[in-house]
PDB file of C-alpha atoms in Angstrom:
ATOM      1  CA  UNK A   1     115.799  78.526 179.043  1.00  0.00           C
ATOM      2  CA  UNK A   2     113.374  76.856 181.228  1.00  0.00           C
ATOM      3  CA  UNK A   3     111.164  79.590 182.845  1.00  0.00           C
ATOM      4  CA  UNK A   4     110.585  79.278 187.057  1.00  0.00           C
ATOM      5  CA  UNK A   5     107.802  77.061 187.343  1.00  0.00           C
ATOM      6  CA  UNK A   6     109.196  74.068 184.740  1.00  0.00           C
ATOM      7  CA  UNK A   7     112.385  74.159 187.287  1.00  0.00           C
ATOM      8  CA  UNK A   8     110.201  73.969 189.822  1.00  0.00           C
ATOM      9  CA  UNK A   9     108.004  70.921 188.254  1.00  0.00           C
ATOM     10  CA  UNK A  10     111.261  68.710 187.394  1.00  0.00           C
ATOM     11  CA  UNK A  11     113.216  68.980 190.612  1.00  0.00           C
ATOM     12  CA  UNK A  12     109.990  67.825 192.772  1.00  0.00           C
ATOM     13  CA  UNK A  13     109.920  65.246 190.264  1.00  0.00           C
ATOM     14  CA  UNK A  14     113.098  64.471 190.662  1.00  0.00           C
ATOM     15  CA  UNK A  15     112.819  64.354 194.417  1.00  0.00           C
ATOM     16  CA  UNK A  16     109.717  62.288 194.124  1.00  0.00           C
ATOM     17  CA  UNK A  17     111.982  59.524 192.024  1.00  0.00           C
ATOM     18  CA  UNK A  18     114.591  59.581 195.118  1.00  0.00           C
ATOM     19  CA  UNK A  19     111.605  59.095 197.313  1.00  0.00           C
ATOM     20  CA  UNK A  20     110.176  55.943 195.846  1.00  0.00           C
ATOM     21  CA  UNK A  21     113.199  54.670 195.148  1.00  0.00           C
ATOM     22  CA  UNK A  22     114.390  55.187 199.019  1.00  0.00           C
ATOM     23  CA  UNK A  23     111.471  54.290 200.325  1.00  0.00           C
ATOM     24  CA  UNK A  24     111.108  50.725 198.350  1.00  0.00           C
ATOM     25  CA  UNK A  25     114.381  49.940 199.421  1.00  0.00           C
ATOM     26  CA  UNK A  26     113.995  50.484 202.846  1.00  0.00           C
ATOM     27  CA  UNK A  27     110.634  49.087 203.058  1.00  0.00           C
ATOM     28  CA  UNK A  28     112.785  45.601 202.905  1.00  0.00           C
ATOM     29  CA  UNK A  29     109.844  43.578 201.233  1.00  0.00           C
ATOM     30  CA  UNK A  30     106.825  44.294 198.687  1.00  0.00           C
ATOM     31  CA  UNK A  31     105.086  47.829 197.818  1.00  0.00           C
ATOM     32  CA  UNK A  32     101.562  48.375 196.607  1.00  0.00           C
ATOM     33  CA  UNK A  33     101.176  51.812 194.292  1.00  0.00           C
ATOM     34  CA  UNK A  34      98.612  52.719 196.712  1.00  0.00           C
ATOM     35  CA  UNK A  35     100.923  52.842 200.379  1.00  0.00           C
ATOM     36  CA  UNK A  36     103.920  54.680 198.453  1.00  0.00           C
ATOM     37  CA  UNK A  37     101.670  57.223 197.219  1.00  0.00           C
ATOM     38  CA  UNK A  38      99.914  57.618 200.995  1.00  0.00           C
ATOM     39  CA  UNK A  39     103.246  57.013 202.632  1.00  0.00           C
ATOM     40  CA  UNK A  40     104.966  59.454 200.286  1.00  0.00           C
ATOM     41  CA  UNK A  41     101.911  61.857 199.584  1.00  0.00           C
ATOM     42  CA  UNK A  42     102.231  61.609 195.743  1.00  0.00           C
ATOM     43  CA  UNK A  43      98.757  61.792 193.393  1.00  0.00           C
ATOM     44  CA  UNK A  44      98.554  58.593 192.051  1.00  0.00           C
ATOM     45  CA  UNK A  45      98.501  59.974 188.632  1.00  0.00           C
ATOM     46  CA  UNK A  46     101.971  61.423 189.209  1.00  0.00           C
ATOM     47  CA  UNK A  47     103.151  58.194 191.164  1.00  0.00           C
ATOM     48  CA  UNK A  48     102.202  55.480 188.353  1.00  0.00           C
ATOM     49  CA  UNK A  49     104.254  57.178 185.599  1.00  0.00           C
ATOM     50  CA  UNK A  50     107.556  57.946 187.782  1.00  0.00           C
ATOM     51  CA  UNK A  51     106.848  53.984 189.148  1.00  0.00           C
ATOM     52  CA  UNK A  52     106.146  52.561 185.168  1.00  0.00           C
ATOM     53  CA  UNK A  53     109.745  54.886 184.289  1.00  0.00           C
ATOM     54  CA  UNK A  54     111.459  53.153 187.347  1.00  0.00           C
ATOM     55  CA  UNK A  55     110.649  49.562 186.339  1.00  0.00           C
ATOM     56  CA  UNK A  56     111.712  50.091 182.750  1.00  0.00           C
ATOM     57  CA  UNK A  57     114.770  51.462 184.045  1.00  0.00           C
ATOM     58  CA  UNK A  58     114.899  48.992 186.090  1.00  0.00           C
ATOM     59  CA  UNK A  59     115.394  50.176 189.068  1.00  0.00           C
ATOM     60  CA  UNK A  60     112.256  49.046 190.529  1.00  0.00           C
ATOM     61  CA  UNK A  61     110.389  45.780 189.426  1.00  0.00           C
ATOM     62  CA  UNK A  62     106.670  44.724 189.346  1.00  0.00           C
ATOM     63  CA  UNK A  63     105.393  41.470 190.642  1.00  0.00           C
ATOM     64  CA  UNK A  64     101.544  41.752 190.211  1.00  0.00           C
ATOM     65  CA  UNK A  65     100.308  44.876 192.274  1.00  0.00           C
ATOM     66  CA  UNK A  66     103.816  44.773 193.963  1.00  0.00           C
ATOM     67  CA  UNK A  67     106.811  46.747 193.404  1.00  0.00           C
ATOM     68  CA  UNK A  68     110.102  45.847 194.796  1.00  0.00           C
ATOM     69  CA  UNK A  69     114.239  46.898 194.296  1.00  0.00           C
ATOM     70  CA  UNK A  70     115.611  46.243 190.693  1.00  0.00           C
ATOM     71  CA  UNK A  71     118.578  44.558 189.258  1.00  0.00           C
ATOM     72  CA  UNK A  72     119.294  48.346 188.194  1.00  0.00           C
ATOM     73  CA  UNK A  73     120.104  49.532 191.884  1.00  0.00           C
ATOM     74  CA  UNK A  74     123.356  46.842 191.838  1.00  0.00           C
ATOM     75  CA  UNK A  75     124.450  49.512 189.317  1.00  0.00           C
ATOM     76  CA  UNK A  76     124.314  52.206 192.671  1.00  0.00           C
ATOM     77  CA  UNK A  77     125.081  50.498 195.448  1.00  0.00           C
ATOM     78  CA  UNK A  78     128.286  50.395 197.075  1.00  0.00           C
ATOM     79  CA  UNK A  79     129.293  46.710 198.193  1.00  0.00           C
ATOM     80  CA  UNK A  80     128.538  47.152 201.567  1.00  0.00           C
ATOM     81  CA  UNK A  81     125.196  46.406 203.861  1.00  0.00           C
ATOM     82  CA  UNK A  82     123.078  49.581 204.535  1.00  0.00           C
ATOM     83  CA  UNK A  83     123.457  51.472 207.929  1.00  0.00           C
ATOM     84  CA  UNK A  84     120.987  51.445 210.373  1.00  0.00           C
ATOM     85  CA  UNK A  85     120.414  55.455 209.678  1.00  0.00           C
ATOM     86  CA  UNK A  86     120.211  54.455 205.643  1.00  0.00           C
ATOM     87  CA  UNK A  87     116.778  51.766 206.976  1.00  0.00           C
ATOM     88  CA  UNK A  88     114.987  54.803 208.684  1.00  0.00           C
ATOM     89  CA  UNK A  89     115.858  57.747 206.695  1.00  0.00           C
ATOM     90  CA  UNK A  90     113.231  57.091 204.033  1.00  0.00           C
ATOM     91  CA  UNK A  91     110.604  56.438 206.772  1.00  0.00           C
ATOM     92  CA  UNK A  92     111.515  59.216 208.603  1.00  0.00           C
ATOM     93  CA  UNK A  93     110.918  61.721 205.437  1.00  0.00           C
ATOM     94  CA  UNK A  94     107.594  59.643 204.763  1.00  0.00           C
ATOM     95  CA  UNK A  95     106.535  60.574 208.093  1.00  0.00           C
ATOM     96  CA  UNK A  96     107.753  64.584 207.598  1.00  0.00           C
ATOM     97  CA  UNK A  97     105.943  64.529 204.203  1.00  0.00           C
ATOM     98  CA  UNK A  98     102.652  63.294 205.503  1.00  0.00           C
ATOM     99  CA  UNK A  99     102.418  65.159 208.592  1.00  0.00           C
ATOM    100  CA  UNK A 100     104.470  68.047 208.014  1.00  0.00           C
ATOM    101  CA  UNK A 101     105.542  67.748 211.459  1.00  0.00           C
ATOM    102  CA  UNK A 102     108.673  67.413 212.990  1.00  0.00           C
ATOM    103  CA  UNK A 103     109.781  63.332 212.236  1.00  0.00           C
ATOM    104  CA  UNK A 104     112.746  61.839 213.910  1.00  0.00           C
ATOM    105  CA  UNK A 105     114.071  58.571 214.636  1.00  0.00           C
ATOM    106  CA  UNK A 106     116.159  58.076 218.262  1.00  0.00           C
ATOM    107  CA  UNK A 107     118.123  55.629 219.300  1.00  0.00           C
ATOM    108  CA  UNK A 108     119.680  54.976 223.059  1.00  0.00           C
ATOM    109  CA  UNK A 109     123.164  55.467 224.628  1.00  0.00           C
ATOM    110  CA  UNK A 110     122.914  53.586 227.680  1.00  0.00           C
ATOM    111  CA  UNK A 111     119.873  55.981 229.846  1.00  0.00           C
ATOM    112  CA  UNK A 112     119.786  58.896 226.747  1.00  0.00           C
ATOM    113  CA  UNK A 113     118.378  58.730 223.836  1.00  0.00           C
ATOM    114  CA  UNK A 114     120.303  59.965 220.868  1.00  0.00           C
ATOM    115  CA  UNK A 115     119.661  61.923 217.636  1.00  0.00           C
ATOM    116  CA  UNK A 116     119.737  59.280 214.568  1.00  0.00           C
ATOM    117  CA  UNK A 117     118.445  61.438 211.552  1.00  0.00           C
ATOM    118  CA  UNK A 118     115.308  63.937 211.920  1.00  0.00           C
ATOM    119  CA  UNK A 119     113.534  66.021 209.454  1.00  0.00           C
ATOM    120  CA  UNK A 120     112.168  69.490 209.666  1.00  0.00           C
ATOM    121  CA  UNK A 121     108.459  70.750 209.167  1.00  0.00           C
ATOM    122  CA  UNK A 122     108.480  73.321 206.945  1.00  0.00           C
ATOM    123  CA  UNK A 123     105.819  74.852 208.885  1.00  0.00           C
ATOM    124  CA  UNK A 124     107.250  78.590 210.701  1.00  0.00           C
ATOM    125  CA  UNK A 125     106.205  77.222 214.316  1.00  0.00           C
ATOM    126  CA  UNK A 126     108.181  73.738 214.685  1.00  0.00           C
ATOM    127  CA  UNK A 127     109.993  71.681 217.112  1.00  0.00           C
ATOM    128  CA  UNK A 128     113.618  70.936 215.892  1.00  0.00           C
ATOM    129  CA  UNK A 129     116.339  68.566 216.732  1.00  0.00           C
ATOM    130  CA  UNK A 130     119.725  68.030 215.581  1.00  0.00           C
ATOM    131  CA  UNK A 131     121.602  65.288 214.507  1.00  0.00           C
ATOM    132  CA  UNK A 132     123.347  63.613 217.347  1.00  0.00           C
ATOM    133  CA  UNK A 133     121.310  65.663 219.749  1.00  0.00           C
ATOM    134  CA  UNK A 134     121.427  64.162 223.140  1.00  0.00           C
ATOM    135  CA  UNK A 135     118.310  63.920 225.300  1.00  0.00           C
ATOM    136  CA  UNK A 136     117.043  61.698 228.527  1.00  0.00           C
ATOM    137  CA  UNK A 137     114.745  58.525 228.294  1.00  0.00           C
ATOM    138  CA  UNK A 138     112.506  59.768 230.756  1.00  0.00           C
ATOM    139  CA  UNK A 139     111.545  63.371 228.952  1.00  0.00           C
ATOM    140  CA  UNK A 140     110.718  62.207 225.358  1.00  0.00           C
ATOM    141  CA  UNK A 141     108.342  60.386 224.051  1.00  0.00           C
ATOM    142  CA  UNK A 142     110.737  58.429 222.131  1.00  0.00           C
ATOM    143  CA  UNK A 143     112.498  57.549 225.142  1.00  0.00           C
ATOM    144  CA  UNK A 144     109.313  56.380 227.044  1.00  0.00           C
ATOM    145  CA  UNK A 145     108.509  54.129 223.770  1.00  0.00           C
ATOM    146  CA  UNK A 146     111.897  52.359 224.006  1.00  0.00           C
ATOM    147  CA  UNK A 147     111.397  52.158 228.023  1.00  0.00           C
ATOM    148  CA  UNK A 148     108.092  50.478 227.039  1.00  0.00           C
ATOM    149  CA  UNK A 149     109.459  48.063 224.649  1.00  0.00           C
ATOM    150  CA  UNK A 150     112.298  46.811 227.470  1.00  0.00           C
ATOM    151  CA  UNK A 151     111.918  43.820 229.552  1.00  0.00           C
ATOM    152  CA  UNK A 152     110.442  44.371 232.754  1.00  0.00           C
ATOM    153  CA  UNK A 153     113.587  44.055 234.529  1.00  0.00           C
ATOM    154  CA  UNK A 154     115.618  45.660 232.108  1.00  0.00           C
ATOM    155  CA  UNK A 155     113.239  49.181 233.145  1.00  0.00           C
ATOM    156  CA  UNK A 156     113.673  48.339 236.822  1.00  0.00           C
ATOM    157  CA  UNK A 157     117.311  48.709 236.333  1.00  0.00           C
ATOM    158  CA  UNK A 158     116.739  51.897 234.584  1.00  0.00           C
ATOM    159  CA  UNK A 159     114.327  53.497 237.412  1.00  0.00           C
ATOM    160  CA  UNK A 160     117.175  52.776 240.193  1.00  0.00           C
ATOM    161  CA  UNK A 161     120.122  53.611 237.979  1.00  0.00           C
ATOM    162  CA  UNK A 162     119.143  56.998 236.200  1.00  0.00           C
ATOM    163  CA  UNK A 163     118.998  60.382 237.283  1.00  0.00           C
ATOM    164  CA  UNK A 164     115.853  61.917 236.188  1.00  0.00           C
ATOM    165  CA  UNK A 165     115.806  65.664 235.885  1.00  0.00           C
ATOM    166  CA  UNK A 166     112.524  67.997 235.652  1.00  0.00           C
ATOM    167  CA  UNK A 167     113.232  69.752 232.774  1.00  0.00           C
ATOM    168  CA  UNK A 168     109.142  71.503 233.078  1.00  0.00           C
ATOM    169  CA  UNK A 169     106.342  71.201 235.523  1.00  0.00           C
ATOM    170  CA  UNK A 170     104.990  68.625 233.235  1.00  0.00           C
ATOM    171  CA  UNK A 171     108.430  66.375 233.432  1.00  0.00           C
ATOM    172  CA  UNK A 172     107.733  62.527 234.833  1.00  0.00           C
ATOM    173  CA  UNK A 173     110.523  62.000 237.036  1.00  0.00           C
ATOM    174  CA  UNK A 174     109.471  59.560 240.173  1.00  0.00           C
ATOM    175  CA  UNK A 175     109.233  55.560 239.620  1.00  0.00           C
ATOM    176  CA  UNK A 176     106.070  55.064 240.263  1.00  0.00           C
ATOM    177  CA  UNK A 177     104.938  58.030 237.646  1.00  0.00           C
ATOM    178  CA  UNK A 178     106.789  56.539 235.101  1.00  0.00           C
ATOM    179  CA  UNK A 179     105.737  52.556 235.313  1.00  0.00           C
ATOM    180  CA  UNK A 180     102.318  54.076 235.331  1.00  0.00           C
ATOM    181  CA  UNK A 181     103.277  55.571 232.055  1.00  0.00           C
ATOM    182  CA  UNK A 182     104.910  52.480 230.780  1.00  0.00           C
ATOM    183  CA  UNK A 183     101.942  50.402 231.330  1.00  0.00           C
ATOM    184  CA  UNK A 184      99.595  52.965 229.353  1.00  0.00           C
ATOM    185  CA  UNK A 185     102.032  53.215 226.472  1.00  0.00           C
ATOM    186  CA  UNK A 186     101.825  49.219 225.965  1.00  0.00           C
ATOM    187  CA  UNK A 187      98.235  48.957 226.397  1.00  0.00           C
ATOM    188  CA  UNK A 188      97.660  51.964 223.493  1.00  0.00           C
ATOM    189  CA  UNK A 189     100.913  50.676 221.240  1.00  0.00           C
ATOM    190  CA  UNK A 190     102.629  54.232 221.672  1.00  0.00           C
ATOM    191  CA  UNK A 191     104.309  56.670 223.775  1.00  0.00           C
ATOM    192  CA  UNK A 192     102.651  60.100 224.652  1.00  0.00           C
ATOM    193  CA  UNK A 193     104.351  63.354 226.064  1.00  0.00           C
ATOM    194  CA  UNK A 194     102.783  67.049 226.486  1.00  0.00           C
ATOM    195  CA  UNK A 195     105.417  69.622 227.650  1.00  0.00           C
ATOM    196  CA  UNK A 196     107.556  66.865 229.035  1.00  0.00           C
ATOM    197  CA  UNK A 197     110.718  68.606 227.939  1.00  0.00           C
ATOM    198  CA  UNK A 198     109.945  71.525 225.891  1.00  0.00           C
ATOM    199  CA  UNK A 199     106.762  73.532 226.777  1.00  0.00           C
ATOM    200  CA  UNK A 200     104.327  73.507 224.042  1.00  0.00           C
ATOM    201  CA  UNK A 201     105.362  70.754 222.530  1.00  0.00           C
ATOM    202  CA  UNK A 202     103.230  67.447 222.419  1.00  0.00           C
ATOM    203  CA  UNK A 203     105.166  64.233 221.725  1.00  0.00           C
ATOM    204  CA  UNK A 204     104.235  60.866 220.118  1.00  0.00           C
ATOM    205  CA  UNK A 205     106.635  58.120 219.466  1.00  0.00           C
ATOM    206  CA  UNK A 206     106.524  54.002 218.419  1.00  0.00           C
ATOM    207  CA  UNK A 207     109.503  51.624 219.378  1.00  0.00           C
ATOM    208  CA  UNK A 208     111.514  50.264 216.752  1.00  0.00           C
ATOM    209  CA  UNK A 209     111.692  46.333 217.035  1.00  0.00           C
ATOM    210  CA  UNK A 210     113.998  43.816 214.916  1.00  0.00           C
ATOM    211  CA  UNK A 211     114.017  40.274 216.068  1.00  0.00           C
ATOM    212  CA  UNK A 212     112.595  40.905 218.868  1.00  0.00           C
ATOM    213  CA  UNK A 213     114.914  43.498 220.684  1.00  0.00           C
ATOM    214  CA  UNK A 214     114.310  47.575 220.481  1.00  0.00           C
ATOM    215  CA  UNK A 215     116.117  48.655 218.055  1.00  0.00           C
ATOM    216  CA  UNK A 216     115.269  52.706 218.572  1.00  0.00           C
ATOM    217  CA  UNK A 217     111.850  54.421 218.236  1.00  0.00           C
ATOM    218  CA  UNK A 218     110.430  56.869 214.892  1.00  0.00           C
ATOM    219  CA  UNK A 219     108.558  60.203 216.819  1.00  0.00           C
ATOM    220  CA  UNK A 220     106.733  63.464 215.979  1.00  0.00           C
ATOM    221  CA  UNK A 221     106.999  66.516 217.393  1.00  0.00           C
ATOM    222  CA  UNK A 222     104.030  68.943 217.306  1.00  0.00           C
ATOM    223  CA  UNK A 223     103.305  72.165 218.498  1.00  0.00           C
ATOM    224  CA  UNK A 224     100.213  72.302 220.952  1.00  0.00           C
ATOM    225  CA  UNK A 225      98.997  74.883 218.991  1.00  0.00           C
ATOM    226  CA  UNK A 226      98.206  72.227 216.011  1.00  0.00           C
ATOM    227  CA  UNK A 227      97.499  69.242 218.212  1.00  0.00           C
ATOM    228  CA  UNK A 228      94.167  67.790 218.611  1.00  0.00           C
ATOM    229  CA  UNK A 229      92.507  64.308 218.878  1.00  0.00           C
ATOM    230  CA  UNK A 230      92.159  63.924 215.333  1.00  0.00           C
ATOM    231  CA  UNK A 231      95.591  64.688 215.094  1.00  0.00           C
ATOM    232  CA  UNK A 232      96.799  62.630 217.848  1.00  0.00           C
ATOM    233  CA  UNK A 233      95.066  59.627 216.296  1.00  0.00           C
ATOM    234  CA  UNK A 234      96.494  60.367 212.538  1.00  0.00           C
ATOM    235  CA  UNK A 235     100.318  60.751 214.105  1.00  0.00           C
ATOM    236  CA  UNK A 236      99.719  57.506 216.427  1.00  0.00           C
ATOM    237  CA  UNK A 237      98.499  55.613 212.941  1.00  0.00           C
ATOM    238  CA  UNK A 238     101.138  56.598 210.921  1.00  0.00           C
ATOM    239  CA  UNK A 239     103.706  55.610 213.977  1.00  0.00           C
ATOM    240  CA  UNK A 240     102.562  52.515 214.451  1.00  0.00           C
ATOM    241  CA  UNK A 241     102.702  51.529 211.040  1.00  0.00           C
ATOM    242  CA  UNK A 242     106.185  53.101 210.597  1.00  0.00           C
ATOM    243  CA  UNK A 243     106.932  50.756 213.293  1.00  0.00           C
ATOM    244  CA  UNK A 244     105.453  47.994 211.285  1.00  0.00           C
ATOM    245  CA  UNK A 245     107.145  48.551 208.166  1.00  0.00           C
ATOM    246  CA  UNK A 246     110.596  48.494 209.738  1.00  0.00           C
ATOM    247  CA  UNK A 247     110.285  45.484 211.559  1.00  0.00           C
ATOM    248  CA  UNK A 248     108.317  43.496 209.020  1.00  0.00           C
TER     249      UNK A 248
END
């Protein structure tokens, strides 16, 4: 019998395979070795021999330093074209596994924003969400990214139309507050919150764009008690090129 730690050893191997695999699919165009492993936060020594057993499996296949789906996945797939959640779920688990932070990815419902697929920190002290989880544009930073990535008119509608609660003393809730906040989330590429809807909690969040129209917005949740600058600027990175990766 396999003693505690072996177990241990094969299933986060195992989960590491699932994570390539998911994340090279969703990726939707060529992987170096060296932004899995930092998008996935596997040791490269670990990563090239799971990546070397995926291409002669097949699953994966190697085109110079790139690594894209195999003819082996046809073998999995069900004959269908994958769902919008089964794009960001991979991303959204890169993010969690980087960061250890809260990661979600929102989408809107006419003014709300709605719960796509989010994943835990692990971390005792965490912001959580569920799946399906309604909340308002104007309180999360997901919501303000998506605000920031509408036409002009399209938010002018949105600042006559909606209902805008305070949900702290921190909440954004008059017109003028908000295209303020609009303009300084396009000039920096992301959306910012602190306490906005849940005290203690410091938001960041990058729109979602495919073809040029918002598609939703990928966000992190931290606790203020973890936030800094340096960690603002590593969660803003990582968002922005989550953004990237989707679209492109």
């Amino acid at each position: 019998m396999a003693d505690a730690g072996t177990s241990t050893s094969h299933v986060k191997s195992a989960m590491r395979t699932l994570d390539i695999i998911e994340y090279v699919v969703a990726r939707g165009g060529p992987a170096v070795a060296q932004e899995i492993a930092g998008a996935l936060a596997i040791p490269v020594s670990s990563l090239s021999y799971l990546l070397a057993t995926l291409v002669e499996r097949g699953y994966l296949e190697r085109a110079g330093r790139n690594y894209l789906p195999g003819p082996g996945l046809q073998r999995l797939q069900a004959r269908s074209e994958p769902t919008l959640e089964d794009r960001v779920a991979p991303l959204v688990r890169a993010l969690r596994v980087q960061l250890n932070e809260t990661a979600s990815f929102f989408v809107r419902d006419g003014w709300q924003l709605q719960t796509l697929v989010t994943e835990s920190s692990e971390h005792a002290l965490r912001y959580a969400i569920a799946v399906g989880a309604r909340a308002p544009l104007h309180g999360l930073a997901a919501g303000k990214a998506i605000l920031a990535a509408m036409p002009d008119e399209e938010v002018e509608r949105y600042l006559r139309e909606s209902r805008r609660e305070s949900f702290t003393e921190a909440t954004l809730v008059s017109a003028a507050e908000l295209r303020r906040e609009i303009a300084r989330t396009r000039a920096r590429g992301y959306a910012r919150t602190t306490s906005e809807y849940s005290v203690g909690i410091e938001g960041l969040a990058c729109a979602a764009m495919a073809g040029g129209e918002v598609i939703g917005a990928f966000a992190v949740a931290v606790p203020s008690v973890r936030f800094d600058p340096g960690m603002e600027q590593r969660v803003a990175g990582l968002l922005m090129r989550t953004a990237g990766l989707f679209e492109g």
